[in-house]
Coordinates of C-alpha atoms and ligand atoms in Angstrom, one line a residue:
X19 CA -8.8 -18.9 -2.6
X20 CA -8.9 -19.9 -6.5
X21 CA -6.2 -18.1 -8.0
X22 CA -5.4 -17.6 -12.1
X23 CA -3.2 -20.1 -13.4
X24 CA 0.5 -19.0 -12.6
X25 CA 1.7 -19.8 -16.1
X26 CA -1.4 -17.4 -17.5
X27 CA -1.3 -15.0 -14.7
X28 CA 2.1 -14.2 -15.0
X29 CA 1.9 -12.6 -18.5
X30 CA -1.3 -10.5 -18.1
X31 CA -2.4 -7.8 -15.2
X32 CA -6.1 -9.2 -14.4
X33 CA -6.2 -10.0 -10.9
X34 CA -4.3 -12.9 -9.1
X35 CA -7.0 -13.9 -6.7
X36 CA -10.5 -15.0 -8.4
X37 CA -12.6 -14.5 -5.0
X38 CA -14.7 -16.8 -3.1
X39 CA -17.6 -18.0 -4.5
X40 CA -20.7 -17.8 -1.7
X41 CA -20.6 -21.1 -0.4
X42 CA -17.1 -21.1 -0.4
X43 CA -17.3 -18.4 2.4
X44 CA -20.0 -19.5 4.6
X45 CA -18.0 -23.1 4.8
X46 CA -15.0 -21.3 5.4
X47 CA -17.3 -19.3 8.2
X48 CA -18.3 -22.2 10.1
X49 CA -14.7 -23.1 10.8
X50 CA -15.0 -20.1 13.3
X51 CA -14.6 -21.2 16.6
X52 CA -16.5 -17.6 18.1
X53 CA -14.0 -17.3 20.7
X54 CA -15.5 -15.2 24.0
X55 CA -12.0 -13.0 24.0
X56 CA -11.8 -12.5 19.8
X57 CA -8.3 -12.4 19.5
X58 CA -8.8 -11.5 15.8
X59 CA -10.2 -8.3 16.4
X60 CA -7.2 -7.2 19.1
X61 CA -5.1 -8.2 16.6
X62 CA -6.7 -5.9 13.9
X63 CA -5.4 -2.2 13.6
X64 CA -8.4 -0.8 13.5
X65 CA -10.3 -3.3 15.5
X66 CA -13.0 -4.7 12.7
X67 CA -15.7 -6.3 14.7
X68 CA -14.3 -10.2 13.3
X69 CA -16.3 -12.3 15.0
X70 CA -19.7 -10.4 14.5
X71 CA -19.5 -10.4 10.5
X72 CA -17.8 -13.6 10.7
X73 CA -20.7 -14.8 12.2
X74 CA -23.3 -12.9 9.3
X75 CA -21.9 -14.4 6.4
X76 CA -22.4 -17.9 8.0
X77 CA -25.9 -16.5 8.8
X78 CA -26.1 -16.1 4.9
X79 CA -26.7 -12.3 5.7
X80 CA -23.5 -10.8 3.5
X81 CA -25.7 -7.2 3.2
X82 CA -25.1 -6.9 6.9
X83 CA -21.3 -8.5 7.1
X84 CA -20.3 -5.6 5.0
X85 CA -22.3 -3.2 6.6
X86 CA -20.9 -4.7 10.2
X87 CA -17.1 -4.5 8.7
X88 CA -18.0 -0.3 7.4
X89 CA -18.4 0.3 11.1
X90 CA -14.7 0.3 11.0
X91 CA -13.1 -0.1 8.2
X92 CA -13.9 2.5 5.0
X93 CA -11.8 0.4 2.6
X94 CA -12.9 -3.4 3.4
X95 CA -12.5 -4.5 -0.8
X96 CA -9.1 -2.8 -0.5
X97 CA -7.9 -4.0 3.0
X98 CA -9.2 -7.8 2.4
X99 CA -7.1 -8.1 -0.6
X100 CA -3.5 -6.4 1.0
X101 CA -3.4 -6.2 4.5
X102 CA -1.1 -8.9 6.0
X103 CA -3.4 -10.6 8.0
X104 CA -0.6 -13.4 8.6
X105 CA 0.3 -11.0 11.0
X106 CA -2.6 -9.3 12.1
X107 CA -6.3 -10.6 12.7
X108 CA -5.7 -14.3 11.4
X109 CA -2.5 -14.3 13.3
X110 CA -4.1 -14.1 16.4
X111 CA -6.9 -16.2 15.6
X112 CA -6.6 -19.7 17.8
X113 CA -7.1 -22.3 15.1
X114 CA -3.9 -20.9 13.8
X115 CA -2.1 -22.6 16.5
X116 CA -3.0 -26.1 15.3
X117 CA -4.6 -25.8 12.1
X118 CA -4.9 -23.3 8.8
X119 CA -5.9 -20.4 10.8
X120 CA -9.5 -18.6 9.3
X121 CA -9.3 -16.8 6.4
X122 CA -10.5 -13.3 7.5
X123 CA -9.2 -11.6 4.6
X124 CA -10.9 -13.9 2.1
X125 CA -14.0 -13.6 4.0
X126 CA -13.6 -9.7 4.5
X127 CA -12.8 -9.7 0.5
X128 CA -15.7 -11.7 -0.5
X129 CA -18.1 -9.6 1.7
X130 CA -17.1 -6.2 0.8
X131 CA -17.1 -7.8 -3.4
X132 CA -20.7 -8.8 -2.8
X133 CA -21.6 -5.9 -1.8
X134 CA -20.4 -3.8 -4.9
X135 CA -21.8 -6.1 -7.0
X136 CA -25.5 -6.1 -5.9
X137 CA -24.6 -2.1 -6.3
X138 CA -26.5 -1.7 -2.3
X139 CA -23.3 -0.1 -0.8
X140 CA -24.7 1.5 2.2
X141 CA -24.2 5.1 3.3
X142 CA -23.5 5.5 7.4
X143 CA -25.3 7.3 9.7
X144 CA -24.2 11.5 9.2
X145 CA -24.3 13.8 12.3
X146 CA -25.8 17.3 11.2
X147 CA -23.7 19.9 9.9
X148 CA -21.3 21.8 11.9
X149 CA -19.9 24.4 9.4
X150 CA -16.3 23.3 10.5
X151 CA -13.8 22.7 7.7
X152 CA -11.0 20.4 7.4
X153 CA -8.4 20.0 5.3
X154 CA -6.5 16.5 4.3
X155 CA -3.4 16.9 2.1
X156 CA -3.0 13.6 0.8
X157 CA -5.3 10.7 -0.6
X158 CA -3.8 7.5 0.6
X159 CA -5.3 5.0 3.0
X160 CA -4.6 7.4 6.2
X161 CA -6.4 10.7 4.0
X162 CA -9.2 8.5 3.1
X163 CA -10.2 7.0 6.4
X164 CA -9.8 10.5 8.0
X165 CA -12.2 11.9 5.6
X166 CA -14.7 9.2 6.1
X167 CA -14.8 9.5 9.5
X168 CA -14.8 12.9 9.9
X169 CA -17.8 13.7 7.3
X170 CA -19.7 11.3 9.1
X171 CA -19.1 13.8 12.1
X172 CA -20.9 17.0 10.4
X173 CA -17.6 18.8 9.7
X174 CA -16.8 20.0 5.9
X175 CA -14.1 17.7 4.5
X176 CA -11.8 18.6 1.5
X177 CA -8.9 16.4 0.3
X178 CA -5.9 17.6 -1.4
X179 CA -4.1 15.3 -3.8
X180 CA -0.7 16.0 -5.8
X181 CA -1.5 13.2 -8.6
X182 CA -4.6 13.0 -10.7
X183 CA -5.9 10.3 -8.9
X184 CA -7.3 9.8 -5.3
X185 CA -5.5 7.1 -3.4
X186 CA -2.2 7.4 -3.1
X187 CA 0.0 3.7 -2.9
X188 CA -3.6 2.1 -3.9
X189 CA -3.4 3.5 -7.1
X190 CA 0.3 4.8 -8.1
X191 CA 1.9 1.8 -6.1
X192 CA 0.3 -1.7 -5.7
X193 CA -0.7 -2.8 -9.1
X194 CA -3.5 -4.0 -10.9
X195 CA -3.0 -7.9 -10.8
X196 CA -3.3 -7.5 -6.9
X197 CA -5.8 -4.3 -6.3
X198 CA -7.5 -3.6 -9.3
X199 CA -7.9 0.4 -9.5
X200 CA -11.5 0.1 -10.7
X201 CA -12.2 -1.0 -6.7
X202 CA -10.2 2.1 -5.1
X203 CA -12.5 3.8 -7.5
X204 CA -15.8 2.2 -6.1
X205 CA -14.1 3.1 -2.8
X206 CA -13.6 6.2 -3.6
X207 CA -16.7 7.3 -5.2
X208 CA -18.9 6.2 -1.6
X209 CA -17.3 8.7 0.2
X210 CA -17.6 11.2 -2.8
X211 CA -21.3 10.2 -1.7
X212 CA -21.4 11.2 1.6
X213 CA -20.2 14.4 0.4
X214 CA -16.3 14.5 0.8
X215 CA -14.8 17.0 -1.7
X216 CA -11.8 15.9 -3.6
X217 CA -9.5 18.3 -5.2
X218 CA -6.7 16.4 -7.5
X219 CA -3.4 18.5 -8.8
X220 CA -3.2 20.0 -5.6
X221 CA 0.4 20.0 -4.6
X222 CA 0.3 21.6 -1.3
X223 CA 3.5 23.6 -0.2
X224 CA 3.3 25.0 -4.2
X225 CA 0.0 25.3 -5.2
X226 CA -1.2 26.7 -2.1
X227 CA 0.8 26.1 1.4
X228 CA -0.4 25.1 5.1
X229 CA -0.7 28.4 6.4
X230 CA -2.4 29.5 3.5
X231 CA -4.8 26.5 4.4
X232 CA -5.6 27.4 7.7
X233 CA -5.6 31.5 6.4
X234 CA -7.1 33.2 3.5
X235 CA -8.3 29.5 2.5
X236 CA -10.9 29.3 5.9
X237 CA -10.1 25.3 6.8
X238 CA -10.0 25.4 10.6
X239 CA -7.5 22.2 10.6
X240 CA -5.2 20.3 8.5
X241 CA -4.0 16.9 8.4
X242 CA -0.9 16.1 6.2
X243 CA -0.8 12.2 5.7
X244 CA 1.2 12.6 2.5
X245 CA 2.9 9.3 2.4
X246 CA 6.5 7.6 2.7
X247 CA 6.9 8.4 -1.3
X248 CA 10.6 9.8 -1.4
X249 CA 12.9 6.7 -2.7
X250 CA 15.9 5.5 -1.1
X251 CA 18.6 4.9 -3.2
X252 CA 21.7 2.8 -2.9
X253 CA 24.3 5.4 -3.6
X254 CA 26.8 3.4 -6.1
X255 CA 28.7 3.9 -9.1
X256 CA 26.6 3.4 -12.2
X257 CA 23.0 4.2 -10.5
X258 CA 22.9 7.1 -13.1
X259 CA 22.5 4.5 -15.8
X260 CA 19.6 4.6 -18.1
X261 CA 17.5 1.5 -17.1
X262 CA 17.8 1.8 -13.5
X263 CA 14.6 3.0 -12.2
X264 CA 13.4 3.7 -8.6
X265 CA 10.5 1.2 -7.9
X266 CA 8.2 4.4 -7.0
X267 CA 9.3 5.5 -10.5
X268 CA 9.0 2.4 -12.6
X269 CA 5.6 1.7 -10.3
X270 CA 3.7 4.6 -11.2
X271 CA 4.5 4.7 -14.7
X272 CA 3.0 1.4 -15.1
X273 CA 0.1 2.3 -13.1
X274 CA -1.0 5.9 -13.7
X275 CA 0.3 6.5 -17.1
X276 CA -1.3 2.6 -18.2
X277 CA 1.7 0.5 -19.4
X278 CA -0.3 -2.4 -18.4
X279 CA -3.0 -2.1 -21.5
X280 CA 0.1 -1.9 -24.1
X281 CA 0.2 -1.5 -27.1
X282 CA -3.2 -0.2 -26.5
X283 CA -2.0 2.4 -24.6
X284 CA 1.9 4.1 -25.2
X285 CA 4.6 2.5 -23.2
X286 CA 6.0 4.9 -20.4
X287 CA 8.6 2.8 -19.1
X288 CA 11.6 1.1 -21.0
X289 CA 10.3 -1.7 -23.0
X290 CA 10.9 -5.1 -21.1
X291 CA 10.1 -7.7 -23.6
X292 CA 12.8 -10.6 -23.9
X293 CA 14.9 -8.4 -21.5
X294 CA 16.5 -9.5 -18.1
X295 CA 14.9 -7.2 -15.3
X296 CA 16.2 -7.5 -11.8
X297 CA 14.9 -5.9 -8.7
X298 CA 16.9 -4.6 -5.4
X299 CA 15.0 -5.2 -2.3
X300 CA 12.5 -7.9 -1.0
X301 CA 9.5 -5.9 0.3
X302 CA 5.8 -5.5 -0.9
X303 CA 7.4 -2.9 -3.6
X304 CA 10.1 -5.3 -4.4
X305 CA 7.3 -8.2 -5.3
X306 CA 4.9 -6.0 -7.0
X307 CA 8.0 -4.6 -9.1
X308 CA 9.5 -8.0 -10.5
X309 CA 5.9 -9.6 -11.0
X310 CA 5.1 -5.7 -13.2
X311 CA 8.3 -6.6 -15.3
X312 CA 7.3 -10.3 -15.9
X313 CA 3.6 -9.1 -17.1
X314 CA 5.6 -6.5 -18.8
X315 CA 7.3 -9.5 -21.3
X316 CA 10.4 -9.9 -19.4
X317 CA 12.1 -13.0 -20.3
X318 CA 13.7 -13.5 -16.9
X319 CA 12.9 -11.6 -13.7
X320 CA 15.4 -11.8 -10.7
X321 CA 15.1 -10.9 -7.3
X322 CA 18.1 -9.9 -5.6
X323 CA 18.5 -9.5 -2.0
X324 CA 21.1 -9.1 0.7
X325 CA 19.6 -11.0 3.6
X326 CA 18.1 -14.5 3.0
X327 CA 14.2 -15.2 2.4
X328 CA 13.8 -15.8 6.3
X329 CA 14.1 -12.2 6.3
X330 CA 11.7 -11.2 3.4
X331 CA 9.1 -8.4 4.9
X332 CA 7.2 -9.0 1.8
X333 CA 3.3 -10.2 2.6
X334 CA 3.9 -14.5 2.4
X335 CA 0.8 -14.3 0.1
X336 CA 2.9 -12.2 -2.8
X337 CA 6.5 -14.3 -2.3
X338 CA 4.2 -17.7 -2.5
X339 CA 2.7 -15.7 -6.0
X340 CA 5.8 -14.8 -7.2
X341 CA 7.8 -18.2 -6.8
X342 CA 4.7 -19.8 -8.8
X343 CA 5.1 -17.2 -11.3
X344 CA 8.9 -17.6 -12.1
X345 CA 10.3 -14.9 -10.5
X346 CA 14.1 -16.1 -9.3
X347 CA 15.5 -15.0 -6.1
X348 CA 18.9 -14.6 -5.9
X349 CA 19.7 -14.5 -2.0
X350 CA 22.1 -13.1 0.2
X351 CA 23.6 -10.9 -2.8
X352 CA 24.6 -7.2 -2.6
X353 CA 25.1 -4.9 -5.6
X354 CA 28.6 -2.9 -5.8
X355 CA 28.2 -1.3 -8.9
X356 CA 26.1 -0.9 -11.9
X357 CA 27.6 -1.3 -15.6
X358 CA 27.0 0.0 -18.4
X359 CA 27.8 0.1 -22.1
X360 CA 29.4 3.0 -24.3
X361 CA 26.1 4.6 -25.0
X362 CA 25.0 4.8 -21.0
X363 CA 22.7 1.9 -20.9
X364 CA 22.7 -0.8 -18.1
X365 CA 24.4 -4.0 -19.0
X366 CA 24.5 -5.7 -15.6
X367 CA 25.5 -5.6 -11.9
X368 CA 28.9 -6.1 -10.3
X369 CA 27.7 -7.9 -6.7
X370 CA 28.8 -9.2 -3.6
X371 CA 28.0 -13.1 -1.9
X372 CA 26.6 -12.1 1.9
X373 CA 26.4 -14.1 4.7
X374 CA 24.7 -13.5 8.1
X375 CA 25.9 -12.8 11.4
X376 CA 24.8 -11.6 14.4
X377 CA 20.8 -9.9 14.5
X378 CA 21.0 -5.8 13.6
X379 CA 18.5 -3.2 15.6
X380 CA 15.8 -4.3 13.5
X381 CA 16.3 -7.8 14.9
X382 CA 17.2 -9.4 11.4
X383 CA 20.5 -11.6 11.1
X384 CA 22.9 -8.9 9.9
X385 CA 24.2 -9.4 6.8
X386 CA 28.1 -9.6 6.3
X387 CA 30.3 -9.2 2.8
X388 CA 32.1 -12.4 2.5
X389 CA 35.2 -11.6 0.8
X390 CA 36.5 -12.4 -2.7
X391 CA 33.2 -13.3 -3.8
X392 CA 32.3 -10.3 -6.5
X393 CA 30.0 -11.3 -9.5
X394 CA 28.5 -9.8 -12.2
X395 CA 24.8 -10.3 -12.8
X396 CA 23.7 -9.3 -16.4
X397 CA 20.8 -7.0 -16.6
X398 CA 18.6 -4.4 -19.1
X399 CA 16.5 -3.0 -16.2
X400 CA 17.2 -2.7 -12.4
X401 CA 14.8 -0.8 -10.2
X402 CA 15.4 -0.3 -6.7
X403 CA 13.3 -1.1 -4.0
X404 CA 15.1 -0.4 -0.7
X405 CA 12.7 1.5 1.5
X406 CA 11.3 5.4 1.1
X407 CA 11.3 8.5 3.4
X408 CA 8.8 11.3 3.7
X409 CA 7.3 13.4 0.7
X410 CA 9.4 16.5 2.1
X411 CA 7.6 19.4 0.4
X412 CA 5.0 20.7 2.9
X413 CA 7.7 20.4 6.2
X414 CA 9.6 22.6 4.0
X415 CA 7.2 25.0 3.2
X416 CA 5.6 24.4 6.8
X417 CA 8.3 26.6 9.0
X418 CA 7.3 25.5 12.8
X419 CA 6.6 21.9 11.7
X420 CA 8.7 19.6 13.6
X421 CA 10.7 16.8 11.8
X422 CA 12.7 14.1 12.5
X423 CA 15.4 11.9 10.7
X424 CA 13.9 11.4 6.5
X425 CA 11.5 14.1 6.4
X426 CA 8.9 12.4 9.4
X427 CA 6.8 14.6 10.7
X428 CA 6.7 14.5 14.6
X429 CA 3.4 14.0 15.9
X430 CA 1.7 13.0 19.3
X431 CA 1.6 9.3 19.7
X432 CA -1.9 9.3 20.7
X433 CA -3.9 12.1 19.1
X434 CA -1.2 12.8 16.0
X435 CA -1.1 16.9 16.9
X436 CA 2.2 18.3 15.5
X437 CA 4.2 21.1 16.8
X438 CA 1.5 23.4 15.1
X439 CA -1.7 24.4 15.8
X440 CA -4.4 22.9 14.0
X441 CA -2.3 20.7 11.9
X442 CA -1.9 16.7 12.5
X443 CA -0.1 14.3 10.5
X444 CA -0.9 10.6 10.0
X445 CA 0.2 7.2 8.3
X446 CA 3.2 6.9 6.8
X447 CA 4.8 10.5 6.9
X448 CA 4.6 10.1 10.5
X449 CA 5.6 6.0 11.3
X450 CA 7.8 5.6 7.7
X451 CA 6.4 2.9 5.2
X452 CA 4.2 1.1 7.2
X453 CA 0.9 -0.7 5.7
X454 CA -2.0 -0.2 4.8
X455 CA -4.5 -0.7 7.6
X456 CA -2.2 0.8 10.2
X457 CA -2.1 4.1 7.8
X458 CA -6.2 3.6 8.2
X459 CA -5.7 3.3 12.2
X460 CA -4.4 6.6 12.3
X461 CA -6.1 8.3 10.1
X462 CA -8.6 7.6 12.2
X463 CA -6.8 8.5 15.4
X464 CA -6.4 11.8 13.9
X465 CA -10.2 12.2 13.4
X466 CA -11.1 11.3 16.5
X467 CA -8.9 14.0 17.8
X468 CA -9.1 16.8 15.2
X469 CA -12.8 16.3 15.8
X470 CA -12.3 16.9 19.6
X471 CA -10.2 20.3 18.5
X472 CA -13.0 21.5 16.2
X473 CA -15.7 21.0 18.8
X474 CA -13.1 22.4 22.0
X475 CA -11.2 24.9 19.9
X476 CA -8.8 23.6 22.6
X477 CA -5.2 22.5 21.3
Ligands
LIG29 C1 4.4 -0.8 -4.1 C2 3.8 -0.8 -2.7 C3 3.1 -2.0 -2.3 C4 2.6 -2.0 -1.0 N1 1.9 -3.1 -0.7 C5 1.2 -3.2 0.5 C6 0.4 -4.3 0.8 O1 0.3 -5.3 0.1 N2 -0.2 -4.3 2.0 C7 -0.1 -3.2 2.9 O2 -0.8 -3.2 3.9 N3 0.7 -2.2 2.6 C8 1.4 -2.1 1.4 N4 2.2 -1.1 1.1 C9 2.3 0.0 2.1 C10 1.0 0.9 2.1 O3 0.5 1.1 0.8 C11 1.3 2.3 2.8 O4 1.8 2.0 4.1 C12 0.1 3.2 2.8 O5 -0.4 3.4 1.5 C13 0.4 4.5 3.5 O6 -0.7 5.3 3.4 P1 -0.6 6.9 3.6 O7 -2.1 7.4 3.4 O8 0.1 7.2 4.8 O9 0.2 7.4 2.3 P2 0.2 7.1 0.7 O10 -0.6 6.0 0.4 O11 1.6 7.2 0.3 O12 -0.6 8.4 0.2 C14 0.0 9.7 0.3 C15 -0.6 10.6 -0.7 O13 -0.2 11.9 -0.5 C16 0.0 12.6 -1.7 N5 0.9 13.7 -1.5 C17 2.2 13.7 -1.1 N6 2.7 15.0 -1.0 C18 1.7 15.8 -1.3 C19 1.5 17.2 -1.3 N7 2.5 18.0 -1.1 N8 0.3 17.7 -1.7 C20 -0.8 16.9 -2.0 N9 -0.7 15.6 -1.9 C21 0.5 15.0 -1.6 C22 0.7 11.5 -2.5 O14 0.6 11.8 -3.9 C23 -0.1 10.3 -2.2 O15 -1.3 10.1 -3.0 C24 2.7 -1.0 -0.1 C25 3.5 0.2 -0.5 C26 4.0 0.2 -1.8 C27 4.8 1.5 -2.2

């Protein structure tokens, strides 16, 4: 994949990733070795037929690769740029046991980028009306992929969305450099097309509630896929301090409110030229965080984590990006305590050396406090990027909705009903912070189903 120079990259928020050029793919294509049991597409979420629009684009036919990938997938410019395929289709695939394994998200990126660019996005097959109508509270992967699947079934489809933009994480979260909004738009705007309704500064559970849904407001089911958006914080002295942010915070500022175009546009967030920013954490939000405050001018950008980078549940894609781009990790480091100066502004952080014992539940090396170690890191900005829970607001205004431990909705494994009738949840509300293409998978697990209870009326 060419890439942006990392020197270049690292100060503006064009995208990382340049594409591959059309020869480029159908090379890459040939390497394909069309296995008979296509472990790629077991190993894909939502079980994008690999092999088949593999097998197009080295046909030359890219028109019916992207048409072959829609079958399955209503996001394939989003999902070919963020899903981590290392672990999904191209880590099943059975060159990877010897050699590079295929790029399928490359390939998936390229096709589904060709496509937008002739402007010939294709429209699937609709089913007749039904006069059903559904409600989805939330715009995010899982809300999207319900809503394209269950247009495409005849029913009336209206999505609800607290923000002023549809997409949830796509837009608010991952940023620019690595998913440029302009794409979710595009994404967006097809199923606009096949007539999904979008209403934006709807905060359901204030603006109007669940019951009120399914009542006065005549939907005949719900589904809440509302997101893992509630951050985590780390509970120590000094988190008060102006210039600690939550990444969700410091994230969507940048994003929504346009920090990346200044001075063009005003600067939401505290101004990180020539300033030392540090984040907590070592995820996807913990990469796209310290890589926003480098483009933002910082003049050193640390990483900080507890465990070492063995443990990193960051995509490899974005730690490989962020290495190249300067950012410094700083294993095996725990804050205690944040400091601060006279006038309430962070200074610096007072932390701890770890080292790592025995494997914890989540089958990582625990990590353990080794004593007499405390440090103090100097710092303008720290933002915290721990892990979420639930966006709590409709189980609270939602009585006979059960929940479990951080606001999680309960839901039926295999067709996402809740406790309530005519309401399912899906993606990360119902799993915790998850990824994008699994949020997708049950989305559309909750179509399939919510389709079965408009047809039945049986619960
Ligand atoms: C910064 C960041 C980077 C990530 N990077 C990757 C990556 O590279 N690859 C990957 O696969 N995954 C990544 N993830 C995870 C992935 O984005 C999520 O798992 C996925 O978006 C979950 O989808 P969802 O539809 O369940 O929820 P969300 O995407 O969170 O969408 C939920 C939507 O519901 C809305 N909402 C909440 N409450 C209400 C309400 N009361 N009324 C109306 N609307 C409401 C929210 O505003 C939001 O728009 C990342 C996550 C973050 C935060």
């Amino acid at each position: 994949m060419p890439e942006q120079e990392a020197a270049r990259r690292s100060r503006n928020f064009q995208e990382v990733n340049l594409g591959l050029e059309a020869e480029l793919a159908r090379r890459e294509a040939m390497r394909c070795l069309e296995c008979s049991s296509a472990a790629c597409v077991t190993g894909c979420p939502i079980g994008v037929k690999v092999k088949e629009f593999v097998s197009l684009v080295l046909a030359g036919d890219f028109l019916a690769a992207a048409a072959k990938i829609r079958e399955d997938n209503v996001l394939p410019a989003v999902t070919g740029r963020v899903c981590p395929q290392e672990d999904q289709c191209e880590g099943a695939c059975v060159i990877g046991k010897k050699f590079e394994p295929l790029a399928i998200g490359h390939l998936e990126r390229f096709v589904a980028d060709y496509e937008r660019r002739t402007g010939r996005v294709g429209l699937p097959k609709m089913a007749p009306k039904t006069g059903k109508r559904v409600a989805i509270v939330g715009s995010g992967p899982a809300g999207l992929s319900a809503a394209g699947d269950l247009i495409q079934r005849g029913h009336e489809v209206t999505v609800f969305e607290a923000l002023h933009e549809i997409g949830g994480v796509l837009v608010y979260g991952i940023p620019e450099f690595r998913l440029p909004k302009d794409i979710v738009r595009e994404e967006v705007e097809n199923l606009r097309r096949m007539g999904v309704e979008f209403k934006t500064n709807m905060v359901i559970g204030k603006t109007v509630t669940v019951d009120e849904l399914l009542g006065a407001e005549g939907y005949q089911a719900v589904l809440v896929a509302t997101g893992a958006g509630l951050p985590h914080f780390m509970n120590i002295p000094g988190e008060h301090l102006c210039g600690v942010y939550s990444a969700n915070e410091f994230l969507t500022r940048v994003n929504l409110m346009k920090a990346y175009r200044f001075p063009e546009h005003d600067q939401p967030v505290y101004d990180c030229r020539d300033k030392v920013v540090a984040v907590f954490g070592a995820g996807n939000t913990a990469m796209d965080s310290i890589r926003t405050g480098l483009r933002l001018g910082a003049k050193s950008a640390w990483l900080i984590y507890r465990r070492s980078e063995a443990e990193m549940p960051a995509r490899a894609e974005e730690i490989k990006h962020a290495k190249e781009e300067g950012v410094q990790m700083l294993m095996l480091t725990a804050p205690v305590e944040f400091v601060g100066n006279s006038e309430g502004w962070l200074t610096g952080a007072r932390c701890l050396r770890m080292e790592l014992g025995e494997p914890d539940a989540s089958g990582r090396r625990r990590p353990i406090v080794v004593r007499g170690s405390e440090f103090v890191v100097p710092m303008d900005l720290a933002i915290i990027a721990i892990g979420t829970g639930g966006n709590p607001l409709v189980q609270s205004t939602t009585p006979d909705l059960k929940t479990r431990k951080d606001n999680y909705i309960e839901a039926d494994p295999v067709t996402l009903k809740t406790s309530k009738k005519g309401v399912f949840a899906a993606g990360d509300i119902v799993t915790g912070g998850a990824t994008v293409i699994l949020a997708m998978g049950a989305g559309r697990k909750a179509a399939n189903a919510m389709a079965e209870f408009l047809n039945t009326g049986i619960w």
